[in-house]
Short mmCIF file of C-alpha atoms and ligand atoms in Angstrom, two decimals:
data_model
loop_
_atom_site.label_atom_id
_atom_site.label_comp_id
_atom_site.label_asym_id
_atom_site.label_seq_id
_atom_site.Cartn_x
_atom_site.Cartn_y
_atom_site.Cartn_z
CA MET A 228 36.04 1.40 -49.50
CA VAL A 229 33.33 -0.62 -51.68
CA ASP A 230 33.34 0.76 -55.27
CA THR A 231 29.57 1.84 -55.99
CA ARG A 232 30.01 2.00 -59.90
CA ALA A 233 27.60 -0.49 -60.23
CA ARG A 234 29.62 -3.51 -61.92
CA GLN A 235 28.38 -3.74 -65.93
CA SER A 236 25.94 -6.58 -65.03
CA ARG A 237 23.57 -7.94 -68.23
CA HIS A 238 21.81 -9.33 -65.33
CA PRO A 239 18.30 -6.70 -63.78
CA VAL A 240 17.98 -6.09 -60.00
CA SER A 241 14.86 -6.58 -58.51
CA VAL A 242 14.02 -5.06 -55.53
CA ILE A 243 11.10 -6.32 -53.10
CA VAL A 244 9.47 -3.83 -51.20
CA VAL A 245 7.10 -4.77 -47.88
CA ALA A 246 4.44 -2.51 -47.60
CA ALA A 247 1.95 -4.80 -46.50
CA GLY A 248 2.34 -4.11 -42.81
CA SER A 249 -0.57 -2.54 -40.37
CA GLY A 250 1.75 0.20 -38.98
CA THR A 251 0.21 -0.48 -35.45
CA ARG A 252 3.17 1.51 -33.23
CA LEU A 253 1.97 4.71 -36.09
CA GLY A 254 -1.38 4.37 -35.48
CA ALA A 255 -2.17 6.35 -38.97
CA GLY A 256 -5.28 4.52 -39.99
CA VAL A 257 -3.68 3.44 -42.73
CA PRO A 258 -1.44 0.90 -43.51
CA LYS A 259 1.68 1.93 -42.20
CA ALA A 260 3.76 2.55 -46.21
CA PHE A 261 0.21 4.91 -47.29
CA ALA A 262 0.50 6.71 -44.58
CA GLU A 263 1.86 10.73 -45.44
CA VAL A 264 5.49 12.13 -44.59
CA ALA A 265 4.74 16.03 -45.82
CA GLY A 266 2.09 15.36 -47.84
CA GLU A 267 2.98 11.99 -49.84
CA PRO A 268 2.98 8.76 -48.73
CA MET A 269 6.01 6.59 -47.40
CA LEU A 270 5.56 3.97 -49.78
CA THR A 271 6.07 7.24 -52.86
CA ARG A 272 8.91 8.02 -51.62
CA ALA A 273 10.88 4.99 -51.46
CA LEU A 274 9.83 3.96 -54.64
CA ARG A 275 10.85 6.59 -55.98
CA ALA A 276 14.15 6.07 -54.99
CA ILE A 277 14.43 2.88 -57.53
CA THR A 278 14.04 5.22 -59.75
CA GLY A 279 17.54 6.99 -59.32
CA MET A 280 19.28 3.77 -59.12
CA ARG A 281 21.77 2.70 -61.83
CA GLY A 282 21.32 -0.34 -64.23
CA GLU A 283 18.24 -1.95 -65.19
CA VAL A 284 16.11 -2.72 -61.79
CA ARG A 285 12.74 -4.36 -61.27
CA THR A 286 10.25 -3.78 -58.61
CA VAL A 287 7.79 -5.96 -56.87
CA VAL A 288 5.62 -4.09 -53.62
CA VAL A 289 4.44 -5.69 -51.45
CA VAL A 290 0.87 -4.33 -50.12
CA PRO A 291 -2.35 -5.09 -48.37
CA THR A 292 -5.04 -7.18 -50.22
CA GLN A 293 -6.95 -3.87 -50.64
CA LEU A 294 -4.34 -1.60 -51.71
CA LEU A 295 -3.38 -3.67 -54.63
CA GLN A 296 -4.37 -1.44 -57.19
CA THR A 297 -3.83 2.01 -55.39
CA ALA A 298 0.20 0.12 -55.01
CA ALA A 299 0.00 0.11 -58.72
CA ASP A 300 -1.19 3.57 -58.99
CA ILE A 301 2.04 4.65 -56.91
CA ALA A 302 4.28 3.09 -58.49
CA LEU A 303 3.57 4.57 -62.21
CA ARG A 304 3.48 8.10 -60.03
CA ALA A 305 6.57 7.53 -58.43
CA GLY A 306 8.16 7.26 -61.64
CA LEU A 307 8.19 3.73 -61.88
CA ASP A 308 8.30 1.96 -65.22
CA ARG A 309 4.52 -0.03 -65.74
CA ASP A 310 6.48 -3.44 -67.18
CA SER A 311 9.05 -2.72 -64.45
CA VAL A 312 6.93 -3.28 -61.40
CA ALA A 313 4.77 -6.08 -60.03
CA VAL A 314 2.36 -5.45 -57.40
CA VAL A 315 1.10 -8.62 -54.65
CA GLU A 316 -0.77 -9.05 -51.61
CA GLY A 317 1.26 -9.81 -48.69
CA GLY A 318 1.47 -12.25 -45.61
CA ALA A 319 0.78 -11.87 -41.83
CA THR A 320 4.56 -11.34 -40.73
CA ARG A 321 7.34 -9.22 -42.59
CA GLN A 322 8.85 -12.37 -43.52
CA ALA A 323 5.96 -13.46 -45.04
CA SER A 324 5.41 -11.02 -47.39
CA VAL A 325 9.19 -11.27 -48.39
CA ALA A 326 8.08 -14.93 -49.09
CA ALA A 327 5.42 -13.37 -51.35
CA GLY A 328 7.51 -10.98 -52.94
CA LEU A 329 10.15 -13.55 -53.91
CA SER A 330 7.58 -15.63 -55.53
CA ALA A 331 7.16 -12.71 -58.18
CA VAL A 332 10.83 -11.86 -58.65
CA ASP A 333 11.90 -12.12 -62.08
CA PRO A 334 14.39 -14.90 -62.08
CA ALA A 335 16.65 -13.54 -64.66
CA SER A 336 17.74 -10.86 -61.80
CA ASP A 337 21.24 -12.42 -60.33
CA VAL A 338 20.43 -9.67 -57.14
CA VAL A 339 17.42 -9.35 -55.16
CA LEU A 340 17.18 -6.30 -52.22
CA VAL A 341 14.57 -6.30 -49.63
CA HIS A 342 13.25 -3.13 -48.46
CA ASP A 343 11.50 -1.64 -45.79
CA ALA A 344 8.71 0.95 -47.47
CA ALA A 345 8.91 2.73 -43.80
CA ARG A 346 12.60 3.16 -44.44
CA ALA A 347 10.80 5.59 -46.98
CA LEU A 348 14.15 8.33 -47.00
CA THR A 349 16.43 6.23 -47.82
CA PRO A 350 18.92 7.35 -50.67
CA ALA A 351 19.44 5.93 -54.25
CA VAL A 352 23.46 5.79 -53.64
CA VAL A 353 22.58 3.27 -50.36
CA PHE A 354 20.66 0.85 -52.89
CA ASP A 355 23.29 1.11 -55.34
CA ARG A 356 26.20 0.67 -52.42
CA VAL A 357 24.51 -2.95 -51.44
CA VAL A 358 24.05 -4.13 -55.30
CA ALA A 359 27.77 -3.36 -55.60
CA GLU A 360 28.81 -5.27 -52.96
CA VAL A 361 26.34 -8.16 -53.37
CA ARG A 362 28.14 -8.30 -56.62
CA ALA A 363 31.28 -7.86 -55.45
CA SER A 364 31.54 -10.65 -52.83
CA GLY A 365 28.18 -12.62 -53.21
CA ALA A 366 27.62 -12.27 -49.89
CA GLY A 367 24.10 -11.25 -47.89
CA VAL A 368 24.34 -7.17 -48.00
CA VAL A 369 23.47 -5.41 -44.86
CA PRO A 370 23.89 -1.10 -44.98
CA ALA A 371 24.89 -0.83 -41.19
CA LEU A 372 25.84 2.31 -39.21
CA PRO A 373 27.95 2.08 -36.10
CA VAL A 374 25.44 1.95 -32.73
CA ILE A 375 26.10 5.42 -30.79
CA ASP A 376 24.94 4.83 -27.66
CA THR A 377 26.49 2.96 -25.12
CA ILE A 378 24.52 -0.59 -24.70
CA LYS A 379 23.59 -2.24 -21.73
CA ARG A 380 22.13 -5.49 -20.49
CA VAL A 381 19.03 -5.50 -18.62
CA ASP A 382 16.72 -7.80 -16.67
CA SER A 383 13.07 -7.69 -16.70
CA GLY A 384 13.43 -6.20 -13.41
CA GLY A 385 15.32 -3.18 -15.18
CA SER A 386 18.68 -4.03 -13.24
CA VAL A 387 21.99 -3.59 -15.78
CA LEU A 388 23.62 -6.79 -15.65
CA GLY A 389 26.35 -5.66 -17.84
CA GLN A 390 27.61 -4.06 -20.88
CA VAL A 391 28.07 -5.08 -24.09
CA ASP A 392 31.72 -4.10 -26.29
CA ARG A 393 30.04 -1.51 -28.73
CA SER A 394 32.71 -1.77 -31.19
CA GLN A 395 31.10 -5.33 -32.40
CA LEU A 396 27.98 -3.95 -32.71
CA ALA A 397 25.89 -1.97 -36.00
CA ALA A 398 23.18 -1.37 -36.37
CA ALA A 399 21.12 -2.57 -39.24
CA GLN A 400 18.80 -1.48 -41.92
CA THR A 401 17.30 -1.56 -46.21
CA PRO A 402 17.70 -2.29 -48.36
CA GLN A 403 19.73 -6.06 -47.61
CA GLY A 404 21.00 -7.60 -50.62
CA PHE A 405 21.76 -11.20 -51.56
CA PRO A 406 22.52 -13.33 -54.72
CA LEU A 407 18.87 -14.04 -55.97
CA MET A 408 19.10 -18.62 -56.20
CA PRO A 409 20.88 -18.08 -52.50
CA LEU A 410 17.97 -16.56 -50.85
CA ILE A 411 15.04 -17.91 -52.63
CA GLU A 412 16.76 -21.52 -51.03
CA ALA A 413 17.56 -19.75 -47.95
CA TYR A 414 13.25 -18.98 -47.57
CA SER A 415 12.84 -22.18 -48.55
CA THR A 416 14.73 -24.19 -46.04
CA VAL A 417 14.96 -21.90 -42.55
CA ASP A 418 12.82 -22.62 -40.25
CA GLY A 419 11.02 -20.04 -37.37
CA GLU A 420 10.57 -15.99 -37.26
CA HIS A 421 13.51 -13.72 -38.26
CA THR A 422 13.55 -10.24 -37.93
CA ASP A 423 15.18 -9.37 -40.92
CA ASP A 424 15.83 -10.88 -44.09
CA ALA A 425 20.14 -11.70 -43.68
CA SER A 426 19.84 -13.06 -39.91
CA LEU A 427 17.50 -15.90 -42.27
CA PHE A 428 20.60 -16.21 -44.92
CA ALA A 429 22.60 -16.25 -41.91
CA ALA A 430 20.76 -18.90 -40.29
CA ALA A 431 21.08 -20.74 -43.62
CA GLY A 432 24.83 -20.94 -43.76
CA ARG A 433 25.87 -18.05 -45.68
CA PRO A 434 27.96 -15.03 -45.42
CA VAL A 435 26.34 -11.70 -44.43
CA ARG A 436 28.34 -8.35 -45.17
CA THR A 437 28.40 -4.88 -44.43
CA VAL A 438 28.16 -1.57 -45.85
CA GLN A 439 27.88 1.90 -44.88
CA GLY A 440 24.49 2.60 -44.11
CA ASP A 441 23.10 6.37 -44.02
CA ALA A 442 21.09 7.60 -41.60
CA LEU A 443 18.14 9.01 -43.96
CA ALA A 444 17.57 5.19 -44.44
CA PHE A 445 15.90 5.28 -40.42
CA LYS A 446 12.38 3.59 -40.10
CA ILE A 447 9.68 5.15 -39.44
CA THR A 448 7.85 2.89 -36.82
CA THR A 449 6.34 5.50 -34.50
CA PRO A 450 4.56 9.11 -34.52
CA ALA A 451 8.12 10.83 -33.26
CA ASP A 452 9.64 9.14 -36.37
CA LEU A 453 6.96 10.55 -38.87
CA ALA A 454 7.82 14.36 -36.99
CA ARG A 455 11.16 13.10 -37.44
CA ALA A 456 11.27 12.37 -41.25
CA GLU A 457 8.46 15.87 -42.09
CA ARG A 458 11.55 17.44 -40.60
CA VAL A 459 13.88 16.33 -42.92
CA VAL A 460 11.88 16.41 -45.79
CA ALA A 461 11.17 20.53 -44.96
CA GLY A 462 14.61 20.39 -44.15
CA ASN A 463 15.65 19.34 -47.61
CA GLY A 464 13.29 22.15 -48.82
CA GLU A 465 11.68 19.32 -51.08
CA GLU A 466 8.34 20.22 -49.99
CA ARG A 467 9.17 24.05 -49.44
CA MET A 468 10.56 25.17 -53.00
CA PRO A 469 10.99 28.95 -53.30
CA GLU A 470 8.79 30.83 -55.76
CA LEU A 471 10.86 31.51 -58.21
CA PRO A 472 10.75 35.58 -59.57
CA ARG A 473 8.48 35.98 -62.21
CA THR A 474 9.03 38.61 -64.95
CA GLY A 475 7.18 40.53 -67.52
CA VAL A 476 6.58 42.42 -70.80
CA GLY A 477 5.13 45.52 -72.04
CA ILE A 478 5.28 47.64 -75.15
CA ASP A 479 3.43 50.91 -75.72
CA VAL A 480 3.21 52.69 -78.97
CA HIS A 481 2.15 56.48 -79.26
CA ALA A 482 1.88 58.59 -82.77
CA TYR A 483 3.40 62.44 -82.41
CA ASP A 484 0.90 65.09 -82.13
CA GLU A 485 2.39 68.55 -83.10
CA ALA A 486 -0.25 70.19 -80.82
CA ALA A 487 -0.06 68.28 -77.82
CA PRO A 488 2.99 68.59 -74.68
CA LEU A 489 5.11 65.98 -74.44
CA TRP A 490 5.09 64.20 -71.62
CA LEU A 491 7.94 60.63 -71.39
CA GLY A 492 8.49 58.86 -68.37
CA ALA A 493 6.39 61.08 -66.27
CA LEU A 494 8.75 63.53 -66.67
CA HIS A 495 7.20 66.98 -68.80
CA TRP A 496 9.38 68.01 -71.87
CA PRO A 497 9.36 71.26 -72.81
CA GLY A 498 9.48 72.40 -76.38
CA GLU A 499 9.54 68.73 -77.50
CA VAL A 500 6.74 67.50 -80.14
CA GLY A 501 3.99 66.18 -77.69
CA LEU A 502 2.50 62.03 -78.74
CA ALA A 503 -1.29 61.55 -78.73
CA GLY A 504 -3.18 59.63 -76.93
CA HIS A 505 -6.37 58.66 -74.64
CA SER A 506 -4.32 59.67 -71.73
CA ASP A 507 -1.07 61.81 -72.19
CA GLY A 508 0.53 59.30 -74.69
CA ASP A 509 3.47 58.49 -72.28
CA ALA A 510 4.59 55.12 -73.61
CA ILE A 511 7.85 54.79 -71.20
CA SER A 512 5.55 54.48 -68.25
CA HIS A 513 2.62 53.10 -70.53
CA ALA A 514 4.57 49.68 -71.43
CA ILE A 515 6.51 49.45 -67.88
CA CYS A 516 2.44 49.46 -66.46
CA ASP A 517 2.27 46.10 -68.77
CA ALA A 518 5.29 44.85 -67.92
CA LEU A 519 4.50 45.11 -64.39
CA LEU A 520 0.73 43.53 -64.85
CA SER A 521 1.90 40.82 -66.99
CA ALA A 522 4.47 39.33 -64.41
CA ALA A 523 1.58 39.71 -62.04
CA SER A 524 -0.67 38.13 -64.38
CA LEU A 525 -3.05 40.67 -63.91
CA GLY A 526 -3.89 41.64 -67.43
CA ASP A 527 -2.78 44.75 -69.12
CA LEU A 528 -3.22 48.52 -68.75
CA GLY A 529 -6.36 48.40 -71.56
CA SER A 530 -8.44 45.88 -69.32
CA VAL A 531 -7.68 46.71 -65.96
CA PHE A 532 -7.96 51.06 -66.19
CA GLY A 533 -10.11 50.96 -68.99
CA THR A 534 -10.74 54.30 -70.82
CA SER A 535 -14.07 54.96 -69.04
CA ASP A 536 -12.50 56.34 -66.00
CA PRO A 537 -12.73 60.31 -66.19
CA ALA A 538 -9.80 59.83 -63.47
CA LEU A 539 -7.54 58.93 -66.13
CA VAL A 540 -8.53 60.98 -68.59
CA GLY A 541 -5.18 63.30 -69.58
CA ALA A 542 -3.65 61.56 -66.38
CA HIS A 543 -0.18 61.19 -66.52
CA GLY A 544 2.20 58.24 -66.02
CA ASP A 545 2.87 58.72 -61.84
CA VAL A 546 -1.11 58.01 -61.84
CA PHE A 547 -0.94 54.76 -64.15
CA ILE A 548 2.57 53.69 -62.33
CA GLY A 549 1.20 54.49 -59.00
CA ARG A 550 -2.37 52.55 -59.29
CA THR A 551 -0.13 49.94 -61.16
CA ILE A 552 1.93 48.92 -58.07
CA ALA A 553 -1.09 49.20 -55.84
CA LEU A 554 -2.26 46.64 -57.77
CA LEU A 555 0.58 44.44 -57.42
CA ALA A 556 1.16 45.14 -53.90
CA ASP A 557 -2.57 43.80 -53.15
CA ALA A 558 -1.34 40.91 -55.22
CA GLY A 559 0.62 39.99 -52.81
CA PHE A 560 3.69 41.30 -54.88
CA ARG A 561 7.24 43.25 -55.02
CA VAL A 562 9.23 44.74 -57.92
CA GLY A 563 12.79 43.75 -58.27
CA ASN A 564 13.66 45.66 -60.84
CA VAL A 565 12.02 47.23 -64.90
CA ALA A 566 14.07 48.05 -67.72
CA VAL A 567 12.71 49.97 -70.30
CA GLN A 568 13.80 51.00 -73.55
CA VAL A 569 12.73 53.49 -76.07
CA VAL A 570 12.56 53.22 -79.59
CA ALA A 571 11.98 57.05 -81.15
CA ARG A 572 13.91 59.41 -83.84
CA HIS A 573 12.66 61.97 -80.68
CA PRO A 574 12.74 63.23 -77.92
CA ARG A 575 16.90 62.29 -76.95
CA VAL A 576 16.20 60.20 -74.21
CA GLY A 577 19.92 59.89 -72.99
CA SER A 578 19.75 63.52 -72.52
CA ARG A 579 17.89 62.88 -69.38
CA ARG A 580 17.98 59.51 -68.89
CA GLU A 581 19.44 60.06 -64.96
CA GLU A 582 16.31 62.22 -64.36
CA LEU A 583 13.98 59.45 -65.68
CA GLN A 584 15.93 56.93 -64.33
CA ALA A 585 15.05 58.49 -60.48
CA ARG A 586 11.40 59.75 -61.69
CA LEU A 587 10.46 56.03 -62.58
CA GLY A 588 12.45 54.29 -59.77
CA ALA A 589 10.79 56.35 -56.79
CA LEU A 590 7.40 55.77 -58.38
CA VAL A 591 8.34 51.97 -58.96
CA GLY A 592 9.83 51.85 -55.52
CA ALA A 593 13.01 49.84 -57.10
CA PRO A 594 15.45 50.20 -59.87
CA VAL A 595 14.35 51.62 -63.39
CA SER A 596 16.69 51.65 -66.25
CA VAL A 597 15.85 53.80 -69.22
CA SER A 598 18.12 53.06 -72.51
CA ALA A 599 17.06 54.51 -76.26
CA THR A 600 17.60 53.22 -80.14
CA THR A 601 16.79 54.50 -83.26
CA SER A 602 15.54 52.17 -85.78
CA ASP A 603 18.03 52.68 -88.21
CA GLY A 604 15.33 55.01 -90.57
CA LEU A 605 13.18 52.03 -90.95
CA GLY A 606 9.12 51.65 -89.47
CA PHE A 607 7.12 53.96 -88.31
CA THR A 608 9.24 55.42 -85.65
CA GLY A 609 12.29 55.32 -88.18
CA ARG A 610 9.97 58.17 -90.51
CA GLY A 611 9.67 59.98 -87.59
CA GLU A 612 6.08 59.34 -86.31
CA GLY A 613 5.76 58.01 -83.20
CA VAL A 614 7.57 56.36 -80.09
CA THR A 615 7.67 52.93 -79.22
CA ALA A 616 8.72 51.99 -75.69
CA VAL A 617 9.79 48.39 -74.36
CA ALA A 618 10.17 47.51 -70.82
CA THR A 619 10.51 44.63 -68.73
CA ALA A 620 9.61 43.41 -64.92
CA LEU A 621 10.78 41.31 -62.52
CA ILE A 622 8.81 40.84 -59.66
CA VAL A 623 8.79 38.68 -56.46
CA ARG A 624 6.42 37.56 -54.10
CA VAL A 625 6.29 38.94 -50.91
CA PRO A 626 6.25 36.23 -47.86
CA ALA A 627 2.70 36.39 -46.06
CA VAL A 628 3.76 38.08 -42.66
CA PRO A 629 1.92 35.70 -39.80
CA ALA A 630 -0.99 37.62 -37.77
CA VAL A 631 0.45 38.95 -34.58
CA PRO A 632 -2.32 37.60 -32.36
CA GLY A 633 -3.86 39.78 -29.94
N1 CTP B 1199 5.66 -5.17 -43.34
C1 CTP B 1199 4.79 -6.25 -44.22
N2 CTP B 1199 3.93 -7.61 -43.74
C2 CTP B 1199 3.98 -7.32 -42.78
C3 CTP B 1199 4.87 -6.86 -41.81
C4 CTP B 1199 5.49 -5.57 -42.24
O1 CTP B 1199 5.22 -5.97 -45.55
N3 CTP B 1199 3.32 -8.60 -42.54
C5 CTP B 1199 6.60 -4.53 -43.87
C6 CTP B 1199 5.71 -2.68 -43.11
O2 CTP B 1199 5.24 -2.67 -44.07
C7 CTP B 1199 7.18 -2.14 -43.50
C8 CTP B 1199 8.50 -3.22 -43.02
O3 CTP B 1199 8.09 -4.39 -43.23
O4 CTP B 1199 7.59 -1.70 -44.29
C9 CTP B 1199 8.58 -3.29 -41.45
O5 CTP B 1199 7.89 -3.43 -40.53
P1 CTP B 1199 7.24 -2.19 -39.16
O6 CTP B 1199 8.10 -1.23 -39.44
O7 CTP B 1199 7.13 -3.72 -38.21
O8 CTP B 1199 5.98 -1.98 -40.40
P2 CTP B 1199 4.45 -2.59 -39.23
O9 CTP B 1199 4.45 -4.43 -39.13
O10 CTP B 1199 3.94 -1.73 -41.14
O11 CTP B 1199 4.29 -1.48 -38.11
P3 CTP B 1199 3.71 -2.25 -37.08
O12 CTP B 1199 5.14 -3.46 -36.16
O13 CTP B 1199 4.07 -0.87 -35.65
O14 CTP B 1199 2.57 -3.35 -37.07
MG1 MG B 1200 5.21 -4.84 -37.70
#
């Protein structure tokens, strides 16, 4: 087992991200690293992993010449520090691009990683694992996965010549890591094209080891790979973060009116002192409406219903709550619950709590809890001048139901 707790090093790690390829096989119409996976360029995703690495890291991004500025902007958006990033122009082959990147690496680094932007979903932990093993072993290090398929040797005509011993095979991924100076030396001495940096390093006579790779480090090469990456991202919930529930608050105050009947919580209270107001002064119902409108960001009772609608003159709480719920439904919301507290000397809300909760719950279409308190003789409620109601509401957006065809 490799110890992934990166050994303390006074040296930064340099990461070269090669992103200068044209992406012929993907055919996205843009250089591959700039093609989007679920709304975000591969390069952004690849660079974001680097922000998750331990220790001090410097990054060299290698891109086509016309995308130098775009890449610099992407690096900032991915969360990399401006001072820690260099963006350089790539070459005609991957190897030439890595060489260009190497020339821009911070010489104070002890370890350099070379990573394909096309392996856009590689987790940060793989980078850390490779760095730790380079520091522990001094060798070149390749993240690798065992080969699962049975491998056949075939000739150009498609005939099977034999079977390859799978136990000796491993599929190499990136980031591949190296001690910096030996890699620079290998690049300056080795001839010929190599498909990855580890084989070039080995051609220079240097040892190469493997560490555990990661299924997420697969290379996006073809449209099918891109579709796989999009499925992975969607499955992680990264793109479809569920919307959180929303809360709202509402307060209403009405003064007592000896001459009026009492309507509170959409109930009539015979024999109790009533409340003054444009409607029936039902502070509980009004506070509930305001909390619901507030949660949905739909304004407040005054701005939504006004005082000019003749249908609302003397209207009871059930009318206001009904209209409010209809507005929320139109806006795509469903109510989770409502809580309301009354501050008043009278009526004794607790004496009809069950009835209130049942009535209001039926109107709202969700649980409504009702509580009450006095204000210890303080303020207008304490002096018995009127009633205050405070309500909170929790609402959720109802998932859109796809239209049924035909
Ligand atoms: N790469 C590079 N410079 C090149 C060629 C490739 O920096 N001249 C980079 C690619 O951007 C990619 C990685 O090397 O991140 C692996 O290469 P590959 O998957 O082959 O990408 P492309 O060369 O872009 O794709 P294709 O071969 O389909 O054109
Ligand atoms: Mg290529």
